[in-house]
Tab-separated table of C-alpha atoms in Angstrom:
chain	number	residue	atom	x	y	z
G	1	UNK	CA	0.000	0.000	0.000
G	2	UNK	CA	1.408	3.373	-1.014
G	3	UNK	CA	1.880	6.183	1.489
G	4	UNK	CA	-0.936	8.293	-0.002
G	5	UNK	CA	-3.469	5.546	0.740
G	6	UNK	CA	-2.060	4.999	4.232
G	7	UNK	CA	-2.519	8.710	4.886
G	8	UNK	CA	-6.124	8.609	3.641
G	9	UNK	CA	-6.867	5.735	6.017
G	10	UNK	CA	-5.139	7.511	8.901
G	11	UNK	CA	-7.257	10.605	8.272
G	12	UNK	CA	-10.438	8.515	8.370
G	13	UNK	CA	-9.377	6.813	11.584
G	14	UNK	CA	-8.992	10.158	13.329
G	15	UNK	CA	-12.778	10.489	13.189
G	16	UNK	CA	-13.923	6.834	13.210
G	17	UNK	CA	-13.273	3.889	15.506
G	18	UNK	CA	-12.975	0.130	15.125
G	19	UNK	CA	-12.040	-2.008	12.138
G	20	UNK	CA	-14.116	-0.233	9.508
G	21	UNK	CA	-14.290	-2.997	6.916
G	22	UNK	CA	-15.369	-5.498	9.579
G	23	UNK	CA	-17.951	-3.302	11.291
G	24	UNK	CA	-19.531	-2.004	8.079
G	25	UNK	CA	-19.011	-4.866	5.678
G	26	UNK	CA	-18.523	-7.985	7.798
G	27	UNK	CA	-15.202	-9.016	6.266
G	28	UNK	CA	-13.035	-11.102	8.603
G	29	UNK	CA	-9.751	-9.465	9.694
G	30	UNK	CA	-8.225	-12.926	10.263
G	31	UNK	CA	-8.727	-14.050	6.642
G	32	UNK	CA	-6.162	-13.518	3.894
G	33	UNK	CA	-8.547	-13.281	0.929
G	34	UNK	CA	-7.401	-14.578	-2.440
G	35	UNK	CA	-9.101	-11.604	-4.095
G	36	UNK	CA	-11.231	-8.553	-3.389
G	37	UNK	CA	-13.970	-8.076	-5.990
G	38	UNK	CA	-15.542	-4.645	-6.441
G	39	UNK	CA	-18.859	-4.962	-8.256
G	40	UNK	CA	-21.182	-1.975	-8.789
G	41	UNK	CA	-24.704	-3.390	-8.822
G	42	UNK	CA	-23.761	-7.038	-9.244
G	43	UNK	CA	-24.875	-9.327	-6.411
G	44	UNK	CA	-23.208	-12.767	-6.643
G	45	UNK	CA	-26.389	-14.451	-5.383
G	46	UNK	CA	-28.136	-13.063	-8.471
G	47	UNK	CA	-25.529	-13.532	-11.187
G	48	UNK	CA	-23.764	-16.785	-10.190
G	49	UNK	CA	-25.821	-19.817	-11.217
G	50	UNK	CA	-23.239	-22.595	-10.852
G	51	UNK	CA	-23.791	-24.474	-7.536
G	52	UNK	CA	-20.043	-25.159	-7.369
G	53	UNK	CA	-19.705	-21.620	-5.988
G	54	UNK	CA	-20.649	-21.098	-2.352
G	55	UNK	CA	-21.996	-17.595	-1.663
G	56	UNK	CA	-22.445	-16.294	1.898
G	57	UNK	CA	-24.056	-12.930	2.639
G	58	UNK	CA	-21.980	-11.062	5.245
G	59	UNK	CA	-23.862	-7.747	5.421
G	60	UNK	CA	-26.772	-6.071	3.661
G	61	UNK	CA	-27.397	-2.332	3.570
G	62	UNK	CA	-29.759	-0.145	1.605
G	63	UNK	CA	-27.481	0.330	-1.401
G	64	UNK	CA	-24.524	-2.010	-0.887
G	65	UNK	CA	-23.814	-5.535	0.347
G	66	UNK	CA	-20.857	-7.780	1.132
G	67	UNK	CA	-20.390	-11.472	0.415
G	68	UNK	CA	-17.889	-14.280	0.799
G	69	UNK	CA	-17.675	-16.335	-2.387
G	70	UNK	CA	-15.811	-19.664	-2.206
G	71	UNK	CA	-14.790	-22.342	-4.705
G	72	UNK	CA	-11.994	-24.923	-4.758
G	73	UNK	CA	-10.587	-23.676	-1.460
G	74	UNK	CA	-10.332	-20.053	-2.655
G	75	UNK	CA	-11.936	-17.210	-0.700
G	76	UNK	CA	-13.103	-14.070	-2.499
G	77	UNK	CA	-14.385	-10.996	-0.648
G	78	UNK	CA	-17.142	-9.556	-2.840
G	79	UNK	CA	-18.022	-5.873	-2.358
G	80	UNK	CA	-21.245	-4.962	-4.168
G	81	UNK	CA	-21.507	-1.165	-4.350
G	82	UNK	CA	-23.846	1.367	-5.882
G	83	UNK	CA	-22.801	2.678	-9.289
G	84	UNK	CA	-20.456	5.618	-9.834
G	85	UNK	CA	-16.826	6.349	-9.143
G	86	UNK	CA	-17.629	8.006	-5.795
G	87	UNK	CA	-19.044	4.754	-4.408
G	88	UNK	CA	-16.116	2.710	-5.697
G	89	UNK	CA	-13.660	5.183	-4.156
G	90	UNK	CA	-15.242	5.159	-0.693
G	91	UNK	CA	-15.846	1.441	-0.430
G	92	UNK	CA	-12.464	0.462	-1.830
G	93	UNK	CA	-10.612	2.769	0.575
G	94	UNK	CA	-12.475	1.273	3.529
G	95	UNK	CA	-11.437	-2.193	2.294
G	96	UNK	CA	-7.793	-1.160	1.779
G	97	UNK	CA	-6.847	-2.280	5.298
G	98	UNK	CA	-7.921	-5.849	4.499
G	99	UNK	CA	-5.554	-8.600	3.448
G	100	UNK	CA	-6.147	-9.594	-0.193
G	101	UNK	CA	-3.821	-10.825	-2.941
G	102	UNK	CA	-5.636	-9.515	-6.047
G	103	UNK	CA	-8.182	-6.785	-6.749
G	104	UNK	CA	-10.793	-7.345	-9.469
G	105	UNK	CA	-13.420	-4.917	-10.742
G	106	UNK	CA	-16.457	-6.412	-12.503
G	107	UNK	CA	-19.273	-4.539	-14.203
G	108	UNK	CA	-21.233	-3.650	-17.307
G	109	UNK	CA	-20.011	-1.411	-20.115
G	110	UNK	CA	-21.649	0.209	-23.133
G	111	UNK	CA	-20.301	0.064	-26.668
G	112	UNK	CA	-19.490	3.227	-28.632
G	113	UNK	CA	-18.316	1.653	-31.909
G	114	UNK	CA	-19.409	-1.212	-34.111
G	115	UNK	CA	-16.362	-3.210	-33.029
G	116	UNK	CA	-18.248	-4.522	-29.996
G	117	UNK	CA	-21.446	-6.508	-29.600
G	118	UNK	CA	-23.588	-7.181	-26.564
G	119	UNK	CA	-22.039	-9.962	-24.488
G	120	UNK	CA	-18.433	-9.213	-25.462
G	121	UNK	CA	-15.898	-9.635	-22.662
G	122	UNK	CA	-13.594	-6.624	-22.339
G	123	UNK	CA	-10.951	-4.907	-20.210
G	124	UNK	CA	-9.675	-1.306	-20.348
G	125	UNK	CA	-6.315	-0.652	-21.984
G	126	UNK	CA	-6.762	3.007	-21.025
G	127	UNK	CA	-9.464	4.884	-19.108
G	128	UNK	CA	-10.346	8.426	-20.196
G	129	UNK	CA	-11.604	10.070	-17.024
G	130	UNK	CA	-14.737	12.162	-17.415
G	131	UNK	CA	-15.335	12.068	-13.655
G	132	UNK	CA	-14.156	14.335	-10.868
G	133	UNK	CA	-14.000	12.027	-7.831
G	134	UNK	CA	-10.489	10.712	-8.607
G	135	UNK	CA	-9.077	14.145	-7.819
G	136	UNK	CA	-9.907	13.845	-4.138
G	137	UNK	CA	-6.819	11.616	-4.202
G	138	UNK	CA	-4.714	14.526	-5.489
G	139	UNK	CA	-2.584	16.629	-3.165
G	140	UNK	CA	-5.094	19.470	-3.516
G	141	UNK	CA	-8.692	19.237	-4.721
G	142	UNK	CA	-8.307	21.957	-7.417
G	143	UNK	CA	-5.493	19.958	-9.093
G	144	UNK	CA	-8.053	18.865	-11.664
G	145	UNK	CA	-6.894	17.426	-14.979
G	146	UNK	CA	-9.969	17.034	-17.206
G	147	UNK	CA	-10.109	13.837	-19.269
G	148	UNK	CA	-6.940	12.496	-17.738
G	149	UNK	CA	-5.828	9.134	-19.149
G	150	UNK	CA	-5.386	6.379	-16.580
G	151	UNK	CA	-3.564	3.192	-17.533
G	152	UNK	CA	-3.671	-0.273	-16.010
G	153	UNK	CA	-0.549	-2.369	-15.532
G	154	UNK	CA	-0.164	-3.511	-19.149
G	155	UNK	CA	1.987	-6.502	-18.286
G	156	UNK	CA	-0.613	-7.791	-15.845
G	157	UNK	CA	-3.415	-7.038	-18.309
G	158	UNK	CA	-1.687	-9.247	-20.893
G	159	UNK	CA	-1.301	-11.993	-18.302
G	160	UNK	CA	-5.042	-11.927	-17.585
G	161	UNK	CA	-5.809	-11.965	-21.318
G	162	UNK	CA	-3.703	-15.145	-21.522
G	163	UNK	CA	-5.539	-16.638	-18.527
G	164	UNK	CA	-8.839	-15.943	-20.290
G	165	UNK	CA	-7.548	-17.588	-23.441
G	166	UNK	CA	-6.626	-20.698	-21.435
G	167	UNK	CA	-10.318	-20.993	-20.472
G	168	UNK	CA	-11.486	-20.416	-24.040
G	169	UNK	CA	-12.598	-16.809	-23.480
G	170	UNK	CA	-11.587	-13.811	-25.598
G	171	UNK	CA	-10.864	-10.818	-23.356
G	172	UNK	CA	-10.757	-7.742	-25.589
G	173	UNK	CA	-8.690	-4.685	-24.538
G	174	UNK	CA	-10.341	-1.357	-25.354
G	175	UNK	CA	-10.266	2.386	-24.722
G	176	UNK	CA	-12.894	3.220	-22.081
G	177	UNK	CA	-14.522	6.558	-21.287
G	178	UNK	CA	-15.626	7.018	-17.667
G	179	UNK	CA	-18.747	9.139	-17.164
G	180	UNK	CA	-20.593	10.554	-14.154
G	181	UNK	CA	-24.038	10.257	-15.762
G	182	UNK	CA	-25.684	7.525	-17.812
G	183	UNK	CA	-28.616	9.728	-18.794
G	184	UNK	CA	-26.480	12.671	-19.917
G	185	UNK	CA	-23.837	10.694	-21.808
G	186	UNK	CA	-26.297	10.375	-24.724
G	187	UNK	CA	-26.250	14.167	-25.137
G	188	UNK	CA	-22.461	14.124	-25.561
G	189	UNK	CA	-21.804	10.955	-27.569
G	190	UNK	CA	-20.046	12.766	-30.434
G	191	UNK	CA	-17.619	14.434	-27.999
G	192	UNK	CA	-17.054	11.188	-26.125
G	193	UNK	CA	-16.352	9.242	-29.326
G	194	UNK	CA	-13.993	12.026	-30.450
G	195	UNK	CA	-11.814	11.194	-27.421
G	196	UNK	CA	-11.046	7.847	-29.074
G	197	UNK	CA	-13.138	5.888	-26.592
G	198	UNK	CA	-14.659	2.602	-27.753
G	199	UNK	CA	-16.582	1.747	-24.574
G	200	UNK	CA	-18.263	3.755	-21.810
G	201	UNK	CA	-18.943	3.114	-18.132
G	202	UNK	CA	-18.618	4.908	-14.801
G	203	UNK	CA	-15.972	3.456	-12.507
G	204	UNK	CA	-12.859	1.898	-14.024
G	205	UNK	CA	-10.782	5.099	-14.072
G	206	UNK	CA	-11.377	5.456	-10.344
G	207	UNK	CA	-10.681	1.751	-9.833
G	208	UNK	CA	-7.293	1.915	-11.577
G	209	UNK	CA	-6.336	5.124	-9.786
G	210	UNK	CA	-6.887	3.252	-6.519
G	211	UNK	CA	-5.300	0.030	-7.778
G	212	UNK	CA	-2.001	1.841	-8.180
G	213	UNK	CA	-2.187	2.773	-4.488
G	214	UNK	CA	-3.147	-0.739	-3.360
G	215	UNK	CA	0.037	-2.208	-4.883
G	216	UNK	CA	-1.580	-5.571	-5.631
G	217	UNK	CA	-2.295	-7.027	-9.099
G	218	UNK	CA	-5.535	-5.474	-10.359
G	219	UNK	CA	-7.792	-5.921	-13.388
G	220	UNK	CA	-11.213	-4.749	-14.561
G	221	UNK	CA	-13.491	-7.305	-16.269
G	222	UNK	CA	-16.403	-5.859	-18.258
G	223	UNK	CA	-19.439	-7.321	-20.011
G	224	UNK	CA	-20.890	-5.288	-22.883
G	225	UNK	CA	-24.530	-4.580	-22.047
G	226	UNK	CA	-25.551	-2.235	-24.896
G	227	UNK	CA	-24.140	-0.323	-27.854
G	228	UNK	CA	-25.268	3.121	-29.007
G	229	UNK	CA	-23.375	2.718	-32.304
G	230	UNK	CA	-25.289	-0.418	-33.316
G	231	UNK	CA	-28.633	0.546	-31.770
G	232	UNK	CA	-28.602	-2.233	-29.176
G	233	UNK	CA	-30.303	-0.600	-26.163
G	234	UNK	CA	-29.506	-0.764	-22.469
G	235	UNK	CA	-33.219	-0.875	-21.644
G	236	UNK	CA	-35.478	-3.078	-23.747
G	237	UNK	CA	-32.946	-5.610	-25.004
G	238	UNK	CA	-34.448	-8.556	-26.895
G	239	UNK	CA	-34.135	-12.122	-25.611
G	240	UNK	CA	-31.078	-12.939	-27.750
G	241	UNK	CA	-29.093	-9.913	-26.547
G	242	UNK	CA	-30.236	-10.475	-22.978
G	243	UNK	CA	-28.990	-14.056	-23.103
G	244	UNK	CA	-25.600	-13.022	-24.532
G	245	UNK	CA	-25.056	-10.419	-21.808
G	246	UNK	CA	-26.140	-12.684	-18.969
G	247	UNK	CA	-23.966	-15.550	-20.236
G	248	UNK	CA	-20.872	-13.353	-19.923
G	249	UNK	CA	-21.971	-11.929	-16.574
G	250	UNK	CA	-23.039	-15.232	-15.002
G	251	UNK	CA	-20.519	-17.676	-16.485
G	252	UNK	CA	-17.452	-15.986	-17.989
G	253	UNK	CA	-16.937	-13.412	-15.235
G	254	UNK	CA	-17.148	-15.818	-12.236
G	255	UNK	CA	-14.879	-18.304	-14.018
G	256	UNK	CA	-12.323	-15.560	-14.613
G	257	UNK	CA	-12.521	-14.194	-11.067
G	258	UNK	CA	-11.500	-17.562	-9.658
G	259	UNK	CA	-8.944	-18.230	-12.393
G	260	UNK	CA	-7.263	-14.941	-11.449
G	261	UNK	CA	-7.675	-15.529	-7.711
G	262	UNK	CA	-6.016	-18.944	-7.979
G	263	UNK	CA	-3.206	-17.854	-10.282
G	264	UNK	CA	0.170	-17.739	-8.532
């Protein structure tokens, strides 16, 4: 963990008591988790259909929940958050004191070009940040760099692409734009596409900004849910598109989480 993150935790602890991730989320301080999963909106009890996975609810709140997901002796701490970079930032920082070997983001992403179809399995090769929350991690809040480009660890990204290939999955790297508003992105699609972005979602730029501070291997796994360039909608998908998206979300993503968690 880098010093900046340690300082953020120290500042929180000045005004809060106890082991925050245990009291709020129910994660066990005596467990060395094989991975921490951060999942805006995705409850494992809803998306995981394979009975080989054991899912235990640890805590349930109005807009977030925490689970332990187990398979083949591996233990994954699953943090389901509300959507948006602000929720990922807060929940991930609270979890930073935990012991975990890998950090994995999972979520939905929209397509911006005809290169992608609903159900494609993707990962960011760069995140173009159209959000502000990341800059609370800067030295001073006004140190704002609009549309900053945030990069994952490319060597680790290639390793995960190879792990996916070993399971028969194609994990496609892509340029991702991170937005603060789903509703308002449609009013700015031409500007967003002009940035070079091929996909759009809300949290991965924040996730990778934090991942650098965690100093553990980190990867974002995304399932394409819609595509404005091809006319495949987010709301009102037909049965065929719905099935393609849910196959990636319910089968490919859990398989990859545990492949990554078990990789040494």
